[in-house]
CSV table of C-alpha atoms and ligand atoms in Angstrom, one decimal:
chain,number,residue,atom,x,y,z
A,1,MET,CA,-24.2,3.5,31.4
A,2,TYR,CA,-20.9,3.0,29.4
A,3,ASP,CA,-20.4,-0.7,28.7
A,4,VAL,CA,-17.8,-1.7,26.1
A,5,LYS,CA,-19.4,-5.1,25.8
A,6,SER,CA,-23.0,-3.9,25.5
A,7,LEU,CA,-24.6,-4.5,22.1
A,8,LYS,CA,-26.5,-1.3,22.4
A,9,ALA,CA,-25.0,1.6,20.5
A,10,GLU,CA,-25.7,4.2,23.1
A,11,GLU,CA,-23.9,2.0,25.7
A,12,PHE,CA,-20.7,1.1,23.8
A,13,ILE,CA,-20.6,4.6,22.3
A,14,SER,CA,-21.7,6.3,25.5
A,15,ASP,CA,-22.0,10.1,25.0
A,16,GLU,CA,-21.4,10.5,28.7
A,17,GLU,CA,-18.1,8.5,28.5
A,18,ILE,CA,-17.0,10.6,25.5
A,19,ARG,CA,-17.7,13.8,27.3
A,20,GLU,CA,-15.8,12.6,30.4
A,21,THR,CA,-13.0,11.5,28.2
A,22,LEU,CA,-12.7,15.0,26.6
A,23,ALA,CA,-12.9,16.7,30.0
A,24,TYR,CA,-10.1,14.3,31.2
A,25,ALA,CA,-8.1,15.1,28.1
A,26,ASP,CA,-8.5,18.8,28.6
A,27,ALA,CA,-7.5,18.6,32.3
A,28,ASN,CA,-4.4,16.6,31.4
A,29,ARG,CA,-3.2,18.1,28.1
A,30,ASP,CA,-0.4,19.9,29.9
A,31,ASN,CA,0.3,17.1,32.3
A,32,MET,CA,3.7,16.1,30.8
A,33,GLU,CA,4.2,13.3,33.3
A,34,LEU,CA,1.0,11.6,32.1
A,35,VAL,CA,1.7,12.4,28.5
A,36,ASP,CA,5.1,10.8,28.8
A,37,ALA,CA,3.6,7.8,30.5
A,38,ILE,CA,1.1,7.3,27.7
A,39,ILE,CA,3.8,7.6,25.0
A,40,GLU,CA,5.9,5.1,26.9
A,41,LYS,CA,2.8,2.7,27.0
A,42,ALA,CA,2.3,3.2,23.3
A,43,LYS,CA,6.0,2.1,22.7
A,44,GLU,CA,5.0,-1.3,24.0
A,45,ARG,CA,3.0,-1.6,20.8
A,46,LYS,CA,-0.1,-2.9,22.4
A,47,GLY,CA,-2.2,0.1,21.7
A,48,LEU,CA,-3.9,2.8,23.7
A,49,ASN,CA,-7.4,3.2,24.9
A,50,HIS,CA,-9.7,6.1,24.0
A,51,ARG,CA,-8.9,8.0,27.1
A,52,GLU,CA,-5.1,7.8,26.8
A,53,ALA,CA,-5.2,8.6,23.0
A,54,SER,CA,-7.5,11.5,23.6
A,55,VAL,CA,-5.0,13.1,26.1
A,56,LEU,CA,-2.4,12.9,23.3
A,57,LEU,CA,-4.8,14.4,20.8
A,58,ALA,CA,-5.5,17.3,23.2
A,59,CYS,CA,-1.8,17.9,24.0
A,60,GLU,CA,-0.3,20.7,21.9
A,61,ASN,CA,3.3,20.4,23.0
A,62,GLU,CA,5.4,20.4,19.8
A,63,GLU,CA,8.1,18.2,21.2
A,64,LYS,CA,5.6,15.5,22.3
A,65,ILE,CA,3.7,15.7,19.0
A,66,GLN,CA,7.1,15.1,17.3
A,67,GLU,CA,7.6,12.1,19.5
A,68,ILE,CA,4.2,10.7,18.6
A,69,TYR,CA,5.0,11.1,14.9
A,70,GLU,CA,8.3,9.3,15.3
A,71,LEU,CA,6.7,6.5,17.2
A,72,ALA,CA,3.9,6.2,14.6
A,73,GLN,CA,6.5,5.9,11.9
A,74,GLN,CA,8.4,3.3,13.8
A,75,ILE,CA,5.3,1.2,14.4
A,76,LYS,CA,4.3,1.5,10.8
A,77,LYS,CA,7.8,0.3,9.7
A,78,ASP,CA,7.8,-2.6,12.2
A,79,PHE,CA,4.3,-3.9,11.5
A,80,TYR,CA,3.7,-3.0,7.9
A,81,GLY,CA,7.2,-2.5,6.5
A,82,ASN,CA,7.3,-0.2,3.5
A,83,ARG,CA,4.3,-1.9,1.6
A,84,ILE,CA,1.3,0.1,0.5
A,85,VAL,CA,-1.7,-1.9,-0.7
A,86,MET,CA,-3.5,-0.5,-3.7
A,87,PHE,CA,-7.2,-0.5,-4.4
A,88,ALA,CA,-9.9,1.3,-6.4
A,89,PRO,CA,-13.5,2.1,-5.6
A,90,LEU,CA,-16.2,1.0,-8.0
A,91,TYR,CA,-19.4,2.9,-7.9
A,92,LEU,CA,-22.3,0.6,-8.8
A,93,SER,CA,-25.3,2.8,-8.3
A,94,ASN,CA,-26.0,6.2,-7.0
A,95,TYR,CA,-29.7,5.7,-6.4
A,96,CYS,CA,-30.4,6.5,-2.8
A,97,VAL,CA,-33.4,6.9,-0.6
A,98,ASN,CA,-31.5,8.6,2.3
A,99,GLY,CA,-31.4,12.3,3.0
A,100,CYS,CA,-27.7,12.6,4.1
A,101,VAL,CA,-27.2,16.4,4.0
A,102,TYR,CA,-23.5,16.1,3.1
A,103,CYS,CA,-23.8,13.6,0.3
A,104,PRO,CA,-24.9,14.5,-3.3
A,105,TYR,CA,-26.7,11.1,-3.6
A,106,HIS,CA,-29.3,12.4,-1.2
A,107,MET,CA,-32.8,11.7,-2.4
A,108,LYS,CA,-33.8,15.3,-3.0
A,109,ASN,CA,-30.9,16.1,-5.3
A,110,LYS,CA,-32.6,16.4,-8.6
A,111,HIS,CA,-29.6,17.6,-10.7
A,112,ILE,CA,-27.3,14.6,-10.2
A,113,ALA,CA,-27.6,12.0,-12.9
A,114,ARG,CA,-28.9,8.8,-11.4
A,115,LYS,CA,-27.2,5.7,-12.7
A,116,LYS,CA,-27.0,2.0,-11.9
A,117,LEU,CA,-24.6,-0.2,-13.8
A,118,THR,CA,-26.0,-3.1,-15.7
A,119,GLN,CA,-24.0,-6.4,-15.6
A,120,GLU,CA,-22.7,-5.6,-19.1
A,121,GLU,CA,-21.5,-2.2,-17.9
A,122,ILE,CA,-19.8,-3.8,-14.9
A,123,VAL,CA,-17.9,-6.0,-17.3
A,124,LYS,CA,-16.7,-2.8,-19.1
A,125,GLU,CA,-15.8,-1.0,-15.8
A,126,VAL,CA,-14.0,-4.0,-14.4
A,127,THR,CA,-12.1,-4.6,-17.7
A,128,ALA,CA,-11.0,-1.0,-17.6
A,129,LEU,CA,-9.9,-1.4,-13.9
A,130,GLN,CA,-8.1,-4.6,-14.7
A,131,ASP,CA,-6.3,-2.9,-17.6
A,132,MET,CA,-4.9,-0.4,-15.2
A,133,GLY,CA,-3.6,-3.2,-13.0
A,134,HIS,CA,-6.1,-3.2,-10.2
A,135,LYS,CA,-6.7,-6.4,-8.3
A,136,ARG,CA,-8.7,-5.2,-5.3
A,137,LEU,CA,-11.9,-3.2,-5.4
A,138,ALA,CA,-14.2,-1.5,-2.9
A,139,ILE,CA,-17.7,-1.5,-4.3
A,140,GLU,CA,-19.9,1.4,-3.4
A,141,ALA,CA,-23.6,2.0,-3.7
A,142,GLY,CA,-26.3,4.3,-2.4
A,143,GLU,CA,-29.1,2.7,-0.3
A,144,ASP,CA,-32.2,1.9,-2.3
A,145,PRO,CA,-34.1,-1.3,-1.6
A,146,VAL,CA,-35.8,-1.1,-5.0
A,147,ASN,CA,-33.0,-0.1,-7.3
A,148,ASN,CA,-30.0,-1.6,-5.4
A,149,PRO,CA,-31.4,-4.6,-3.3
A,150,ILE,CA,-29.0,-7.1,-1.9
A,151,GLU,CA,-29.6,-9.4,-4.8
A,152,TYR,CA,-28.3,-6.7,-7.2
A,153,ILE,CA,-25.1,-6.3,-5.1
A,154,LEU,CA,-24.6,-10.0,-4.9
A,155,GLU,CA,-25.0,-10.4,-8.7
A,156,CYS,CA,-22.5,-7.6,-9.2
A,157,ILE,CA,-20.0,-9.3,-6.9
A,158,LYS,CA,-20.4,-12.5,-8.9
A,159,THR,CA,-19.9,-10.7,-12.2
A,160,ILE,CA,-16.8,-8.9,-10.9
A,161,TYR,CA,-15.1,-12.1,-9.7
A,162,SER,CA,-15.9,-13.9,-13.0
A,163,ILE,CA,-14.2,-11.4,-15.3
A,164,LYS,CA,-10.8,-12.6,-16.6
A,165,HIS,CA,-9.4,-10.2,-19.1
A,166,LYS,CA,-5.9,-10.9,-20.4
A,167,ASN,CA,-3.9,-11.5,-17.2
A,168,GLY,CA,-6.3,-9.4,-15.2
A,169,ALA,CA,-8.4,-10.5,-12.3
A,170,ILE,CA,-10.2,-8.9,-9.4
A,171,ARG,CA,-9.1,-11.0,-6.5
A,172,ARG,CA,-10.7,-9.2,-3.6
A,173,VAL,CA,-14.0,-7.3,-3.5
A,174,ASN,CA,-14.5,-5.1,-0.4
A,175,VAL,CA,-18.0,-3.8,0.1
A,176,ASN,CA,-19.2,-0.4,1.3
A,177,ILE,CA,-23.0,-0.5,1.3
A,178,ALA,CA,-25.5,0.8,3.9
A,179,ALA,CA,-26.1,-1.0,7.2
A,180,THR,CA,-28.1,-4.1,6.7
A,181,THR,CA,-29.4,-7.3,8.3
A,182,VAL,CA,-27.5,-10.3,9.7
A,183,GLU,CA,-29.0,-12.4,6.9
A,184,ASN,CA,-27.7,-10.0,4.2
A,185,TYR,CA,-24.3,-9.9,5.8
A,186,ARG,CA,-24.3,-13.7,5.7
A,187,LYS,CA,-25.1,-13.5,2.0
A,188,LEU,CA,-22.2,-11.1,1.4
A,189,LYS,CA,-19.9,-13.4,3.3
A,190,ASP,CA,-21.0,-16.3,1.2
A,191,ALA,CA,-20.4,-14.2,-1.9
A,192,GLY,CA,-16.7,-14.1,-0.9
A,193,ILE,CA,-16.3,-10.5,0.0
A,194,GLY,CA,-13.1,-9.2,1.7
A,195,THR,CA,-13.8,-6.4,4.1
A,196,TYR,CA,-17.2,-4.9,4.9
A,197,VAL,CA,-16.7,-1.2,5.2
A,198,LEU,CA,-19.2,1.2,6.8
A,199,PHE,CA,-18.4,4.7,7.9
A,200,GLN,CA,-20.1,5.9,11.0
A,201,GLU,CA,-20.1,9.4,9.5
A,202,THR,CA,-20.4,10.8,13.1
A,203,TYR,CA,-20.6,9.2,16.5
A,204,HIS,CA,-22.5,12.2,17.9
A,205,LYS,CA,-26.0,10.9,18.0
A,206,GLU,CA,-27.8,14.3,17.9
A,207,SER,CA,-25.7,15.5,15.0
A,208,TYR,CA,-26.1,12.1,13.3
A,209,GLU,CA,-29.8,12.4,13.4
A,210,GLN,CA,-29.7,16.0,12.0
A,211,LEU,CA,-27.3,15.0,9.3
A,212,HIS,CA,-29.4,12.1,8.3
A,213,PRO,CA,-32.9,13.6,8.6
A,214,THR,CA,-34.7,11.1,6.4
A,215,GLY,CA,-34.5,7.5,5.2
A,216,PRO,CA,-33.4,4.3,6.9
A,217,LYS,CA,-29.9,5.7,7.6
A,218,HIS,CA,-31.6,8.1,10.1
A,219,ASP,CA,-31.6,5.3,12.7
A,220,TYR,CA,-28.4,5.9,14.7
A,221,ALA,CA,-28.6,2.6,16.6
A,222,TYR,CA,-29.2,0.5,13.6
A,223,HIS,CA,-26.2,2.1,11.8
A,224,THR,CA,-23.9,2.0,14.8
A,225,GLU,CA,-24.7,-1.6,15.6
A,226,ALA,CA,-24.1,-2.7,12.0
A,227,MET,CA,-20.6,-4.1,12.6
A,228,ASP,CA,-21.9,-6.4,15.3
A,229,ARG,CA,-24.5,-7.7,12.9
A,230,ALA,CA,-21.8,-8.1,10.2
A,231,MET,CA,-19.7,-10.1,12.6
A,232,GLU,CA,-22.7,-12.2,13.6
A,233,GLY,CA,-23.2,-12.9,9.9
A,234,GLY,CA,-19.7,-14.3,9.7
A,235,ILE,CA,-17.8,-11.3,8.3
A,236,ASP,CA,-14.7,-11.0,10.5
A,237,ASP,CA,-12.9,-8.2,8.5
A,238,VAL,CA,-14.8,-5.0,9.1
A,239,GLY,CA,-13.7,-1.4,8.3
A,240,LEU,CA,-14.6,1.6,10.4
A,241,GLY,CA,-14.4,5.3,9.6
A,242,VAL,CA,-15.8,8.7,10.4
A,243,LEU,CA,-16.3,11.5,7.9
A,244,PHE,CA,-14.2,14.2,9.4
A,245,GLY,CA,-15.7,17.7,9.1
A,246,LEU,CA,-19.2,16.7,10.2
A,247,ASP,CA,-18.7,17.1,14.0
A,248,LYS,CA,-15.9,17.9,16.4
A,249,TYR,CA,-12.9,15.8,15.6
A,250,ARG,CA,-12.0,15.0,19.2
A,251,TYR,CA,-15.4,13.6,19.9
A,252,GLU,CA,-15.2,11.5,16.7
A,253,PHE,CA,-11.7,10.3,17.5
A,254,ALA,CA,-12.8,9.0,21.0
A,255,GLY,CA,-15.9,7.4,19.5
A,256,LEU,CA,-13.9,5.7,16.8
A,257,LEU,CA,-11.5,4.1,19.3
A,258,MET,CA,-14.4,3.1,21.6
A,259,HIS,CA,-16.0,1.4,18.6
A,260,ALA,CA,-12.7,-0.5,18.0
A,261,GLU,CA,-12.5,-1.4,21.7
A,262,HIS,CA,-16.1,-2.7,21.6
A,263,LEU,CA,-15.4,-5.0,18.6
A,264,GLU,CA,-12.3,-6.4,20.3
A,265,ALA,CA,-14.2,-6.9,23.6
A,266,VAL,CA,-17.3,-8.6,22.1
A,267,HIS,CA,-15.9,-10.4,19.1
A,268,GLY,CA,-12.3,-10.9,20.1
A,269,VAL,CA,-11.1,-9.0,17.0
A,270,GLY,CA,-10.8,-5.3,16.3
A,271,PRO,CA,-11.5,-3.6,13.0
A,272,HIS,CA,-9.5,-4.7,10.0
A,273,THR,CA,-9.2,-1.2,8.7
A,274,ILE,CA,-9.9,2.4,9.7
A,275,SER,CA,-10.6,5.0,7.0
A,276,VAL,CA,-10.2,8.7,7.6
A,277,PRO,CA,-12.2,10.5,4.9
A,278,ARG,CA,-12.6,14.2,5.1
A,279,LEU,CA,-15.7,16.0,3.8
A,280,LYS,CA,-15.2,17.2,0.2
A,281,ARG,CA,-17.0,19.6,-2.2
A,282,ALA,CA,-19.6,17.7,-4.2
A,283,ASP,CA,-22.6,18.5,-6.4
A,284,ASP,CA,-25.2,20.3,-4.2
A,285,ILE,CA,-22.7,20.2,-1.3
A,286,ASP,CA,-20.6,23.0,0.0
A,287,PRO,CA,-18.1,21.8,2.6
A,288,THR,CA,-17.7,25.3,4.0
A,289,ALA,CA,-21.3,24.9,5.1
A,290,PHE,CA,-20.0,22.4,7.7
A,291,ASP,CA,-17.8,24.3,10.2
A,292,ASN,CA,-16.0,21.3,11.7
A,293,GLY,CA,-13.4,20.9,9.0
A,294,ILE,CA,-9.9,19.9,10.2
A,295,SER,CA,-6.5,21.3,9.1
A,296,ASP,CA,-3.9,19.1,7.4
A,297,ASP,CA,-1.9,19.2,10.7
A,298,ILE,CA,-4.7,17.9,12.8
A,299,PHE,CA,-5.4,15.3,10.1
A,300,ALA,CA,-1.8,14.1,10.3
A,301,LYS,CA,-2.0,14.0,14.1
A,302,ILE,CA,-5.1,11.9,14.0
A,303,CYS,CA,-3.5,9.5,11.5
A,304,ALA,CA,-0.4,9.1,13.8
A,305,LEU,CA,-2.6,8.6,16.8
A,306,ILE,CA,-4.7,5.9,15.1
A,307,ARG,CA,-1.4,4.1,14.2
A,308,ILE,CA,-0.1,4.1,17.8
A,309,SER,CA,-3.5,3.4,19.4
A,310,VAL,CA,-4.5,0.4,17.2
A,311,PRO,CA,-1.2,-0.9,15.7
A,312,TYR,CA,-2.8,-4.0,14.1
A,313,THR,CA,-5.5,-2.1,12.2
A,314,GLY,CA,-4.8,-1.1,8.6
A,315,MET,CA,-5.4,2.6,7.7
A,316,ILE,CA,-6.8,3.7,4.4
A,317,ILE,CA,-6.4,7.1,2.7
A,318,SER,CA,-8.5,7.7,-0.4
A,319,THR,CA,-8.1,10.1,-3.3
A,320,ARG,CA,-10.2,12.6,-1.4
A,321,GLU,CA,-6.7,13.7,-0.3
A,322,SER,CA,-4.2,15.5,-2.5
A,323,GLN,CA,-0.8,14.1,-3.4
A,324,ALA,CA,0.8,16.5,-0.9
A,325,VAL,CA,-1.4,15.4,2.0
A,326,ARG,CA,-1.0,11.7,1.1
A,327,GLU,CA,2.7,12.2,1.1
A,328,LYS,CA,2.6,13.8,4.5
A,329,VAL,CA,0.5,11.0,6.1
A,330,LEU,CA,1.9,7.9,4.4
A,331,PRO,CA,4.8,7.4,6.8
A,332,LEU,CA,2.6,8.0,9.8
A,333,GLY,CA,0.9,4.7,9.4
A,334,VAL,CA,-1.2,4.4,6.3
A,335,SER,CA,-1.3,0.9,4.9
A,336,GLN,CA,-3.7,1.2,1.9
A,337,ILE,CA,-4.4,3.8,-0.7
A,338,SER,CA,-6.7,4.1,-3.7
A,339,GLY,CA,-5.3,5.1,-7.0
A,340,ALA,CA,-6.8,6.5,-10.2
A,341,SER,CA,-10.2,6.6,-8.6
A,342,LYS,CA,-13.4,7.7,-10.2
A,343,THR,CA,-16.4,8.4,-8.0
A,344,SER,CA,-18.9,8.5,-10.8
A,345,VAL,CA,-21.0,5.6,-11.8
A,346,GLY,CA,-19.5,4.2,-15.0
A,347,GLY,CA,-16.5,6.6,-14.9
A,348,TYR,CA,-13.7,4.1,-15.6
A,349,ALA,CA,-14.9,2.7,-19.0
A,350,ASP,CA,-16.2,6.0,-20.3
A,351,PRO,CA,-14.6,9.0,-18.5
A,352,GLU,CA,-15.6,11.4,-21.2
A,353,ALA,CA,-19.3,10.5,-21.3
A,354,GLU,CA,-20.1,12.7,-18.3
A,355,LYS,CA,-18.3,15.7,-19.6
A,356,LEU,CA,-20.1,15.5,-22.9
A,357,ALA,CA,-23.5,15.0,-21.2
A,358,ASN,CA,-22.6,18.0,-19.0
A,359,GLU,CA,-24.0,16.3,-15.9
A,360,THR,CA,-22.4,14.5,-13.1
A,361,SER,CA,-23.0,11.3,-11.2
A,362,GLU,CA,-19.9,11.8,-9.1
A,363,GLN,CA,-20.0,11.4,-5.3
A,364,PHE,CA,-17.3,14.0,-4.5
A,365,ASP,CA,-14.4,15.8,-6.1
A,366,VAL,CA,-11.2,13.7,-6.3
A,367,SER,CA,-8.1,15.6,-5.2
A,368,ASP,CA,-5.5,13.1,-6.4
A,369,GLN,CA,-6.2,12.7,-10.1
A,370,ARG,CA,-3.1,10.8,-11.2
A,371,THR,CA,-3.1,7.6,-13.2
A,372,LEU,CA,-2.3,4.3,-11.3
A,373,ASP,CA,1.0,4.1,-13.1
A,374,GLU,CA,1.9,7.6,-11.8
A,375,VAL,CA,0.8,6.7,-8.3
A,376,VAL,CA,2.8,3.4,-8.4
A,377,ASN,CA,5.9,5.3,-9.7
A,378,TRP,CA,5.6,8.0,-7.1
A,379,LEU,CA,5.3,5.5,-4.2
A,380,MET,CA,8.4,3.7,-5.4
A,381,LYS,CA,10.3,6.9,-5.6
A,382,LEU,CA,9.3,7.6,-2.0
A,383,GLY,CA,10.7,4.2,-1.0
A,384,TYR,CA,7.4,2.3,-0.7
A,385,ILE,CA,6.5,-1.1,-2.3
A,386,PRO,CA,3.1,-0.7,-4.0
A,387,SER,CA,1.4,-4.0,-3.3
A,388,PHE,CA,-1.5,-5.6,-5.2
A,389,CYS,CA,-1.6,-8.5,-2.7
A,390,THR,CA,-4.9,-10.1,-1.8
A,391,ALA,CA,-3.4,-13.3,-0.3
A,392,CYS,CA,-4.6,-13.1,3.3
A,393,TYR,CA,-8.3,-13.4,2.8
A,394,ARG,CA,-7.8,-16.0,0.0
A,395,GLU,CA,-5.6,-18.1,2.4
A,396,GLY,CA,-8.3,-17.7,5.1
A,397,ARG,CA,-6.2,-15.3,7.1
A,398,THR,CA,-9.0,-13.0,8.2
A,399,GLY,CA,-10.0,-11.6,11.5
A,400,ASP,CA,-7.6,-12.5,14.3
A,401,ARG,CA,-5.6,-14.9,12.0
A,402,PHE,CA,-4.3,-11.8,10.1
A,403,MET,CA,-3.6,-10.1,13.4
A,404,ALA,CA,-1.6,-13.1,14.5
A,405,LEU,CA,0.6,-12.7,11.5
A,406,CYS,CA,1.2,-9.1,12.4
A,407,LYS,CA,1.8,-9.9,16.1
A,408,ASN,CA,4.3,-12.6,15.3
A,409,MET,CA,6.2,-10.2,13.1
A,410,GLN,CA,5.9,-12.7,10.2
A,411,ILE,CA,5.2,-9.8,7.7
A,412,LEU,CA,8.7,-10.0,6.2
A,413,ASN,CA,8.3,-13.7,5.4
A,414,CYS,CA,4.8,-13.4,4.1
A,415,CYS,CA,3.4,-10.0,3.2
A,416,HIS,CA,6.7,-8.7,1.9
A,417,PRO,CA,7.3,-11.5,-0.7
A,418,ASN,CA,3.6,-11.3,-1.7
A,419,ALA,CA,3.9,-7.6,-2.3
A,420,LEU,CA,7.0,-8.2,-4.4
A,421,MET,CA,5.3,-10.9,-6.5
A,422,THR,CA,2.2,-8.9,-7.1
A,423,LEU,CA,4.2,-5.8,-8.0
A,424,LYS,CA,6.1,-7.9,-10.5
A,425,GLU,CA,2.8,-8.9,-12.1
A,426,TYR,CA,1.9,-5.2,-12.3
A,427,LEU,CA,5.2,-4.3,-13.9
A,428,GLU,CA,5.0,-7.1,-16.4
A,429,ASP,CA,1.4,-6.4,-17.5
A,430,TYR,CA,0.6,-2.8,-17.0
A,431,ALA,CA,3.5,-0.5,-16.1
A,432,SER,CA,5.1,2.2,-18.3
A,433,GLU,CA,8.8,1.7,-19.2
A,434,GLU,CA,10.1,4.0,-16.6
A,435,THR,CA,7.9,2.5,-13.8
A,436,ARG,CA,9.0,-1.0,-14.9
A,437,LYS,CA,12.6,-0.1,-14.6
A,438,LEU,CA,12.2,1.5,-11.2
A,439,GLY,CA,10.2,-1.5,-10.0
A,440,MET,CA,12.6,-4.1,-11.2
A,441,GLU,CA,15.4,-2.4,-9.3
A,442,LEU,CA,13.2,-2.1,-6.2
A,443,ILE,CA,12.3,-5.8,-6.3
A,444,GLU,CA,16.0,-6.8,-6.6
A,445,ARG,CA,16.8,-4.8,-3.5
A,446,GLU,CA,13.8,-5.8,-1.5
A,447,LEU,CA,14.2,-9.5,-2.2
A,448,GLU,CA,17.3,-9.4,0.0
A,449,LYS,CA,15.3,-8.4,3.0
A,450,ILE,CA,13.4,-11.7,3.2
A,451,PRO,CA,14.8,-13.4,6.4
A,452,ASN,CA,13.8,-17.0,5.8
A,453,PRO,CA,16.1,-18.6,3.2
A,454,LYS,CA,13.5,-21.0,2.0
A,455,VAL,CA,10.9,-18.3,1.5
A,456,LYS,CA,13.5,-16.1,-0.2
A,457,GLN,CA,14.5,-18.9,-2.6
A,458,THR,CA,10.8,-19.6,-3.5
A,459,THR,CA,10.1,-15.9,-4.0
A,460,TYR,CA,13.1,-15.7,-6.4
A,461,GLU,CA,11.7,-18.6,-8.4
A,462,HIS,CA,8.2,-17.2,-8.5
A,463,ILE,CA,9.5,-13.8,-9.6
A,464,HIS,CA,11.3,-15.5,-12.4
A,465,ASP,CA,8.2,-17.6,-13.3
A,466,ILE,CA,6.1,-14.3,-13.5
A,467,SER,CA,8.6,-13.1,-16.2
A,468,GLU,CA,7.8,-16.3,-18.0
A,469,GLY,CA,4.0,-15.6,-18.0
A,470,LYS,CA,2.9,-17.4,-14.9
A,471,ARG,CA,0.6,-15.6,-12.4
A,472,ASP,CA,-1.0,-15.5,-9.0
A,473,PHE,CA,1.6,-16.9,-6.6
A,474,ARG,CA,1.1,-16.3,-2.9
A,475,PHE,CA,2.3,-17.3,0.6
B,501,LIG,N1,-24.3,4.5,1.0
B,501,LIG,C1,-23.5,3.8,1.9
B,501,LIG,C2,-23.7,4.2,3.3
B,501,LIG,O1,-24.7,4.9,3.5
B,501,LIG,O2,-23.0,3.9,4.2
B,501,LIG,C3,-22.0,3.8,1.6
B,501,LIG,C4,-21.5,4.3,0.3
B,501,LIG,S1,-21.0,6.0,0.2
B,501,LIG,C5,-20.8,5.9,-1.5
B,501,LIG,C6,-19.4,6.0,1.0
B,501,LIG,C7,-19.1,7.2,1.9
B,501,LIG,O3,-18.8,8.4,1.2
B,501,LIG,C8,-20.1,7.6,2.9
B,501,LIG,O4,-20.1,6.7,4.0
B,501,LIG,C9,-19.6,9.0,3.3
B,501,LIG,O5,-18.8,8.9,4.4
B,501,LIG,C10,-18.7,9.4,2.1
B,501,LIG,N2,-19.2,10.7,1.6
B,501,LIG,C11,-20.4,11.1,1.3
B,501,LIG,N3,-20.4,12.4,0.9
B,501,LIG,C12,-19.2,12.8,0.9
B,501,LIG,C13,-18.6,14.1,0.6
B,501,LIG,N4,-19.3,15.1,0.2
B,501,LIG,N5,-17.2,14.2,0.8
B,501,LIG,C14,-16.5,13.1,1.2
B,501,LIG,N6,-17.0,11.9,1.4
B,501,LIG,C15,-18.3,11.8,1.3
C-alpha cells in the first residue's frame, strides 16, 4: 500500500507505514548500535528517512540526544552559516467557510470581527511593514471563495509588489492560502510568489476529518495532495508544516518526513521550508482542550531532528514561540523567523484600533511581541546575522537550483554577502542607534569571512554604495 511515488495521499502518507515505523522505533529506541549507526549516517549530511529519524525521536538516551543536538548545530553552521532570514505575516482576510475546530476563523465563530483588507488598506499595512524594514512577507487568508477568491489574492499580491515607500520594497511574497487547483497555483506562480506554504495540520486522516468537520478543508486527500498540484502548476518552492498539538507528535513527525520524501521522489525536489507551529490560545479556542501538546524539550528535539533529516530544507519558527523558546531552538537549525508579527487583519497600520473597538480579528496569541529592531538587535547579540535577503528567487534560484547552492557549499560566497548587504540596508534605513552600531561592527567582522576575493571586494564596494544611498544589490 505504501508508495512514496504514488500521487494518492493515502499511499504516500500510508497510515500502515507510519504505524509500522512507530512500532519499529519503539522496538529499537534502546538499540544503541542502531542509534549510533543512524547518527553516523546523519553525519554524512545526506539526510535520514522517516524510519531512521523516528528511531532517534523515540530514543530517550540523554547522551545520544546531546549528540543529535551537536550534529544539528554543526549542520546548521555548515549549510546556513549564522544567517537568520526575517519575514512577517500579512493577514489579508479572516473570512472563512471552514470549520477547523482549533482555529478562531472557523465559520461558526460569531464573536470574532470579520475583516478583509481593501487595496487601500493593503497600501497602509505594507507601508507600515516597509517602515519597520521588512522585505519579505507571508500572506495569510482564510478560505472563502466569495470573499477571498483567487482574483482577490492575486490583486493583493500585485498591490504589495507595487508599493515603493521611501527606500522600502517588498521583494518576496510567500503565500499561505488554502489548498487550491493546479490552475490557481499557476496563477500564483505567474504573479511572482516566492514559496507556497500549506500546513498539513495533521497527517492522521481520522483526526484530520474530525478536526475539519465542515467546509472544503474537510477533504483530506485534496489537502494532502495540494503540494503536488502546486508543483504541477509550476511552483517549485513549497513549504510544509504540521500544527503540533493536534495529534501525536511522533505520528506527525513520520508523516512530515514521508511527505518530504514523496516530493523529492516525484518532483526531484524536496520542500523548500518546514514550519513547526504549535497550537496556541486564540479567541474561542482553548489549547488545553487538545491533549497532544508537546513540551519545549520535545519541540527542540523535533527541530534538531528535522535539521539532520532534511539538511537542505529551511526551517521556520514564528512568533507563536516566546523569545526563550526561539533562543533555544535557533542554533538547532532554524533558518527563518518572523519578527514584530501581527496576526490580526489590519494590525500593522492601526494596532490600537482593535483594542478600542474591544473586539479581535487575531488568529492566535503572539508570544514574542518585540519590535523588529529589538529582534534584529537580539539576534546580533546572539551572534547571528539577521538577513533581509530575497535574492534566490529573484535570480531564479528556486527548487533544486537553490539546493545546488547549498550542496556545493557556496553559501559563504553568495548568501553570506547578500545577508550583509541587506542588513546594511536595514541599518541605514530603519535601525535604532544602538542596533546600527552593533550591526556595523558585525558587518565589518563578517565581511572577512567571504572566501572568494573577487566576491569580497564587490561586497565591500556595495556596502559602501549602500551608505551613499544605493539599494538592492545581490549575488
Ligand atoms: N487558511 C489557510 C489554510 O487553511 O491552510 C491558511 C492560513 S491560516 C491563517 C495559517 C495556519 O495557522 C493554519 O494552517 C494553522 O496551522 C495555523 N493555526 C490555526 N489556528 C491556530 C492556533 N489556534 N494556534 C496556532 N496556529 C494556528
